[in-house]
Structure formats: structure tokens, C-alpha cells
Amino acid sequence: MTTNLERRYRLLLKVLPAWYREDREEEMVGLFLIERTDELDLEHSWPGWGETFAMLGLAVRTRFAAVSAPVGALRLGGVVRWLGVLGLLLSFTYIALSVRSEILVRSMPEFPPQPPPWVMLSHFLPVVAFVLLLRGQRTWAKVAYGLTVAVWLTQFFQVQPTVWSVLWHVPSILTLVCLCLGFHKDAPTPPVRPLVWWAGAAVVLGLADIVVMGSGVLVLAVAVLSLRIYAYVRDDAVLGRALSVFAVAFGGSAAITYVPAPPEYQKYAVVAAALLLVSAAAPVRRASALRSRLP
């Protein structure tokens, strides 16, 4: 006869993917109940907090898998990890613009009240998070980027939020979520050398908006489309899908910057929107590669 406690354990195990439960559910329920023999305990107890958190952690590691999982779970885990890395790289493009803005603000005494210094320093926390992630210190990397998002949201709620301001924060919130879900303890450490080059290129891309005001969104859209083509040629469906989602998420933040801008800047937004649309909708695999995988 099934007890209430067993039903509650089986309900808790629903957080795990079906493919994992098929092999392990009976074994896990048996281990949970092996020392629970008291009748009152079996009828009225609930899974402990430690067991609950352990199941939630296992659910993340299996649903966003890196090893020993079906292809779908491995692909989803790879896409989520790439989205986290791309979000960090996006933060690099804002560094030069943020430094210039802070210098201008602090050099104008008639300007409105200036933000505290820690707001300026928060623009460099994604760099800290990136370095920690490449060193394999993923928990501290999440903390560092989480502090960045917390500072940005603090500034966000100091003014009346609008639809545009919400769209601006979508990429940073998505990045934090992807870092937390994708870089669990079973996930591999990202390759250092290529991503260091990518980070340097992201900083250079960020300088475009300083050289030609308003061109930053267009340059970044070109970079996203170029990477999309690179992933397509290499038949890297994981990177390609991550770039598709990234293009959609970044499109909203580009809109907040350029839709209210003067007409001379909006032309950049129109071309960038077209490039991001192509990046989002283009196929992630070549037809020849798909045919080669058919039986």
C-alpha cells in the first residue's frame, strides 16, 4: 500500500526529467523510505529541506546536462551555457561607453546628482565574473554577476519603470539565469584562449559607439550575424541556437536605446533589427548535414 510520504517523495521526484526517473525513481524512493518505518511518520511526514534542495540541484544538472544524458538534454545545457557566456561578452561592449559617460557626468557640475562610485565600479563586475568562470570558480562568478544585476536593478527602481526600461534589462537577467542553470558542478569549464580573444573583440566593438555615435547596435548586430554564419558553417547547432535566442533578447535592449532616439540614429536601429531578425530566424544546421544524419 502506498503511503502519503511515498506519494510526496514521488511528487518531489517530478522535478527530474522523465528519462532520469525511468531508471532511478524506484531506487531513489526506496532509499528515501529505507529508515522511515514509523506509521505516523509514513502518513504525516514530508520530504526534508535537505532532500528537497538536493533534488532541485539534481534537476538542474540533469535537465541542463553536460554528460551522460540524452541528446536533447545535452543540447539544451550547451545552449544555456553559451547564452551565459554571450551575456557576459555583451557586458564587455558596454564598458567603454560606461567609462565615457561617467567621465562626462562627473565633469559637469551643473548635471543632476551624480551616482555613487560603486555604480561605476559595477560596470567592471562582469569582467570579474568572466575571469572567475574561466578559472572554474563558477559559484563566485555567479555571485559577481549577480551583484552587477542587483546594482543595475537598484538604479532601475529609483525611477518610474517603463516597458522600454524593462526590455533594457532582459539580456542581463537572462544572462544571470543561464549562468545559474547552465554552469552547475557537472558542467565543463569554458575554453580560456578563444574566449579571451572574444572578450577583447567585444571591448573593441563597444568602442564603435564612441567613434560613431549610435553605431554600436549596428556593429554588434553585424558581429552576432557573423558568429551565426560561423556556427552554421561549422555545423555547431548549439552555438547557433544560442545566438538565435541572444538576437531576440538583445533586440529588446536595442529598441530601448534607439527607438526614442533622434532620426539620424534610428537608421542604425532599423538595419540592426533586420540583421538580428536574420540571426534569430536562420536555420542552425545545413541541409546536407541533416541528410547525413538520416538513417
Coordinates of C-alpha atoms in Angstrom, one line a residue:
M1 CA 0.0 0.0 0.0
T2 CA 1.3 3.4 -1.0
T3 CA 1.7 5.8 2.0
N4 CA 1.3 9.6 2.0
L5 CA 5.1 10.0 2.5
E6 CA 5.9 7.8 -0.6
R7 CA 3.4 9.8 -2.7
R8 CA 5.1 13.0 -1.5
Y9 CA 8.5 11.7 -2.5
R10 CA 7.3 10.7 -5.9
L11 CA 5.8 14.1 -6.3
L12 CA 9.1 15.7 -5.4
L13 CA 10.9 13.5 -8.0
K14 CA 8.7 15.0 -10.7
V15 CA 11.2 17.9 -10.9
L16 CA 13.6 15.4 -12.5
P17 CA 13.3 14.7 -16.3
A18 CA 11.3 11.7 -17.3
W19 CA 14.4 9.9 -18.8
Y20 CA 16.1 10.0 -15.5
R21 CA 13.1 8.9 -13.5
E22 CA 12.6 5.9 -15.7
D23 CA 15.9 4.4 -14.5
R24 CA 16.2 5.7 -11.0
E25 CA 12.8 6.6 -9.5
E26 CA 12.1 3.2 -7.7
E27 CA 15.7 3.0 -6.4
M28 CA 15.6 6.6 -5.1
V29 CA 12.2 6.2 -3.4
G30 CA 13.4 3.0 -1.8
L31 CA 16.5 4.8 -0.4
F32 CA 14.3 7.7 0.9
L33 CA 12.0 5.3 2.8
I34 CA 14.5 2.7 3.9
E35 CA 14.6 4.0 7.5
R36 CA 11.1 5.5 7.6
T37 CA 9.2 2.8 9.4
D38 CA 7.0 4.6 11.9
E39 CA 3.3 4.6 10.9
L40 CA 2.7 8.2 11.9
D41 CA 5.9 9.3 10.1
L42 CA 4.8 7.5 6.9
E43 CA 1.3 9.1 7.0
H44 CA 2.1 12.7 8.1
S45 CA 5.8 13.5 7.3
W46 CA 7.1 15.4 4.3
P47 CA 10.5 15.2 2.5
G48 CA 13.1 17.2 4.4
W49 CA 14.5 20.6 3.2
G50 CA 17.9 18.9 2.5
E51 CA 16.3 16.3 0.3
T52 CA 14.3 18.9 -1.5
F53 CA 17.3 21.1 -2.3
A54 CA 19.3 18.1 -3.3
M55 CA 16.5 17.1 -5.8
L56 CA 16.3 20.6 -7.2
G57 CA 20.1 20.6 -7.7
L58 CA 19.9 17.2 -9.4
A59 CA 17.1 18.5 -11.6
V60 CA 19.3 21.4 -12.8
R61 CA 22.2 19.0 -13.5
T62 CA 20.0 16.6 -15.5
R63 CA 17.8 19.0 -17.4
F64 CA 20.7 21.2 -18.4
A65 CA 23.1 18.3 -18.7
A66 CA 26.7 18.2 -19.7
V67 CA 27.5 14.5 -19.6
S68 CA 25.6 11.1 -19.6
A69 CA 22.3 12.4 -20.9
P70 CA 20.1 12.2 -24.0
V71 CA 21.0 14.4 -26.9
G72 CA 18.1 16.8 -26.1
A73 CA 19.3 17.5 -22.6
L74 CA 22.9 17.9 -23.7
R75 CA 21.9 20.3 -26.4
L76 CA 19.7 22.4 -24.0
G77 CA 22.6 22.5 -21.5
G78 CA 25.0 23.7 -24.1
V79 CA 22.7 26.4 -25.4
V80 CA 22.1 27.7 -21.9
R81 CA 25.8 27.8 -21.1
W82 CA 26.5 29.6 -24.4
L83 CA 23.8 32.2 -23.6
G84 CA 25.5 32.8 -20.2
V85 CA 28.9 33.4 -21.9
L86 CA 27.4 35.6 -24.6
G87 CA 25.7 37.7 -22.0
L88 CA 29.0 38.3 -20.2
L89 CA 30.6 39.2 -23.5
L90 CA 27.7 41.7 -24.2
S91 CA 28.6 43.4 -20.9
F92 CA 32.2 43.9 -22.2
T93 CA 30.8 46.0 -25.1
Y94 CA 29.3 48.5 -22.6
I95 CA 32.5 49.1 -20.6
A96 CA 34.0 51.8 -22.9
L97 CA 30.7 53.6 -23.2
S98 CA 30.1 53.5 -19.5
V99 CA 33.5 54.9 -18.7
R100 CA 32.9 57.8 -21.2
S101 CA 29.5 58.5 -19.7
E102 CA 30.8 58.6 -16.2
I103 CA 33.6 61.0 -17.2
L104 CA 31.2 63.3 -18.9
V105 CA 28.8 63.2 -16.0
R106 CA 31.4 64.0 -13.3
S107 CA 33.0 66.7 -15.4
M108 CA 29.7 68.7 -15.5
P109 CA 28.9 70.3 -12.1
E110 CA 25.6 71.5 -13.3
F111 CA 24.5 68.0 -14.1
P112 CA 21.8 66.3 -11.9
P113 CA 23.1 64.4 -8.7
Q114 CA 25.8 62.0 -9.7
P115 CA 25.6 58.3 -8.9
P116 CA 27.9 56.9 -6.1
P117 CA 31.2 55.5 -7.2
W118 CA 30.1 51.9 -6.7
V119 CA 27.7 52.2 -9.6
M120 CA 30.7 52.9 -11.8
L121 CA 32.6 50.0 -10.4
S122 CA 29.7 47.7 -11.0
H123 CA 30.3 48.0 -14.8
F124 CA 33.5 46.1 -14.3
L125 CA 32.0 43.2 -12.2
P126 CA 31.1 41.2 -15.4
V127 CA 34.9 41.2 -16.1
V128 CA 35.5 39.7 -12.7
A129 CA 32.7 37.2 -13.3
F130 CA 34.2 36.2 -16.7
V131 CA 37.6 35.7 -15.2
L132 CA 36.3 33.6 -12.4
L133 CA 34.2 31.5 -14.8
L134 CA 37.3 30.8 -16.9
R135 CA 39.2 29.8 -13.8
G136 CA 36.5 27.3 -12.9
Q137 CA 35.2 29.3 -9.9
R138 CA 31.6 29.2 -11.2
T139 CA 29.9 29.9 -7.8
W140 CA 31.8 33.2 -7.3
A141 CA 31.3 34.0 -11.0
K142 CA 27.6 33.9 -10.4
V143 CA 27.9 36.0 -7.3
A144 CA 29.9 38.6 -9.1
Y145 CA 27.4 38.9 -12.0
G146 CA 24.5 38.7 -9.5
L147 CA 25.9 41.8 -7.8
T148 CA 26.1 43.5 -11.2
V149 CA 22.4 42.8 -11.9
A150 CA 21.5 43.9 -8.3
V151 CA 23.2 47.3 -8.8
W152 CA 21.5 47.8 -12.2
L153 CA 18.1 46.9 -10.8
T154 CA 18.6 49.2 -7.9
Q155 CA 19.2 52.1 -10.3
F156 CA 16.2 50.8 -12.3
F157 CA 13.7 51.1 -9.4
Q158 CA 14.9 54.6 -8.4
V159 CA 12.9 55.9 -11.4
Q160 CA 9.5 55.0 -12.7
P161 CA 9.9 51.8 -14.7
T162 CA 8.6 51.7 -18.3
V163 CA 8.3 49.0 -20.9
W164 CA 11.5 50.3 -22.6
S165 CA 13.5 50.1 -19.3
V166 CA 12.2 46.6 -18.7
L167 CA 13.4 45.5 -22.1
W168 CA 16.8 47.0 -21.5
H169 CA 17.4 44.6 -18.5
V170 CA 16.2 41.5 -20.3
P171 CA 19.7 40.4 -21.5
S172 CA 21.3 40.9 -18.1
I173 CA 18.6 39.0 -16.3
L174 CA 18.7 36.2 -18.9
T175 CA 22.5 36.0 -18.5
L176 CA 22.3 35.6 -14.7
V177 CA 19.6 32.9 -15.1
C178 CA 21.7 31.0 -17.7
L179 CA 24.8 31.2 -15.6
C180 CA 23.0 29.7 -12.6
L181 CA 21.3 27.0 -14.6
G182 CA 24.0 26.1 -17.0
F183 CA 27.2 26.2 -15.0
H184 CA 26.4 23.6 -12.4
K185 CA 29.1 21.3 -10.8
D186 CA 28.9 18.8 -13.7
A187 CA 29.4 21.5 -16.4
P188 CA 32.8 21.9 -18.1
T189 CA 34.9 25.0 -17.7
P190 CA 34.7 27.2 -20.9
P191 CA 37.9 27.2 -23.0
V192 CA 40.1 30.0 -22.0
R193 CA 42.1 31.0 -25.1
P194 CA 39.3 31.5 -27.6
L195 CA 37.1 33.3 -25.1
V196 CA 39.8 35.7 -24.1
W197 CA 40.1 36.7 -27.8
W198 CA 36.3 37.0 -27.9
A199 CA 36.3 39.3 -24.9
G200 CA 38.9 41.6 -26.4
A201 CA 36.8 41.7 -29.6
A202 CA 33.8 42.6 -27.5
V203 CA 35.6 45.6 -26.0
V204 CA 36.7 46.8 -29.4
L205 CA 33.1 46.5 -30.6
G206 CA 32.0 48.7 -27.7
L207 CA 34.3 51.4 -28.9
A208 CA 32.3 51.8 -32.1
D209 CA 29.6 53.7 -30.3
I210 CA 32.2 56.2 -29.1
V211 CA 33.8 56.6 -32.6
V212 CA 30.4 57.0 -34.4
M213 CA 27.6 57.8 -32.0
G214 CA 24.7 55.4 -32.4
S215 CA 26.6 52.8 -34.5
G216 CA 27.2 50.4 -31.6
V217 CA 23.9 48.5 -32.0
L218 CA 24.7 48.0 -35.7
V219 CA 28.2 46.8 -35.2
L220 CA 27.0 44.4 -32.5
A221 CA 24.3 43.1 -34.8
V222 CA 26.9 42.5 -37.6
A223 CA 29.0 40.6 -35.0
V224 CA 26.1 38.4 -34.0
L225 CA 25.2 37.6 -37.6
S226 CA 28.9 36.9 -38.4
L227 CA 29.1 34.4 -35.4
R228 CA 25.8 32.9 -36.6
I229 CA 27.4 32.3 -40.1
Y230 CA 30.5 30.9 -38.4
A231 CA 28.3 28.4 -36.3
Y232 CA 26.3 27.5 -39.4
V233 CA 29.5 26.7 -41.5
R234 CA 30.9 24.7 -38.6
D235 CA 27.6 22.9 -38.1
D236 CA 27.6 24.0 -34.5
A237 CA 23.9 23.8 -33.8
V238 CA 24.3 24.6 -30.1
L239 CA 26.1 27.9 -30.6
G240 CA 23.7 28.7 -33.5
R241 CA 20.6 28.2 -31.4
A242 CA 22.2 30.2 -28.5
L243 CA 22.9 33.1 -30.9
S244 CA 19.3 32.9 -32.2
V245 CA 17.9 33.4 -28.7
F246 CA 20.5 36.1 -27.9
A247 CA 19.5 38.0 -31.0
V248 CA 15.9 38.1 -29.8
A249 CA 16.9 39.1 -26.3
F250 CA 19.3 41.8 -27.5
G251 CA 16.7 43.2 -29.9
G252 CA 14.6 44.5 -27.0
S253 CA 17.5 46.3 -25.4
A254 CA 18.5 47.8 -28.7
A255 CA 14.9 49.1 -29.1
I256 CA 15.0 50.9 -25.7
T257 CA 18.2 52.7 -26.8
Y258 CA 17.3 53.7 -30.4
V259 CA 13.5 53.9 -30.8
P260 CA 13.2 57.1 -28.8
A261 CA 16.5 58.4 -30.3
P262 CA 16.7 61.2 -33.0
P263 CA 16.0 60.1 -36.6
E264 CA 19.7 60.2 -37.5
Y265 CA 20.3 57.4 -35.0
Q266 CA 17.2 55.3 -35.8
K267 CA 18.6 54.3 -39.2
Y268 CA 21.2 52.2 -37.3
A269 CA 18.4 50.6 -35.4
V270 CA 16.5 49.7 -38.5
V271 CA 19.4 47.9 -40.2
A272 CA 20.4 46.3 -36.9
A273 CA 16.9 45.0 -36.4
A274 CA 17.0 43.4 -39.9
L275 CA 20.3 41.7 -39.1
L276 CA 19.1 40.4 -35.7
L277 CA 15.9 39.1 -37.3
V278 CA 18.0 37.1 -39.8
S279 CA 20.2 35.8 -37.0
A280 CA 17.2 34.7 -35.0
A281 CA 15.3 33.0 -37.8
A282 CA 18.1 31.4 -39.9
P283 CA 18.5 27.6 -39.7
V284 CA 21.1 26.3 -37.3
R285 CA 22.1 23.3 -39.4
R286 CA 22.9 22.9 -43.1
A287 CA 20.5 20.7 -45.1
S288 CA 23.4 18.5 -46.2
A289 CA 24.4 17.9 -42.5
L290 CA 20.8 17.0 -41.7
R291 CA 20.6 14.5 -44.5
S292 CA 23.9 12.9 -43.5
R293 CA 22.4 12.1 -40.1
L294 CA 19.3 10.4 -41.5
P295 CA 19.3 6.5 -41.5

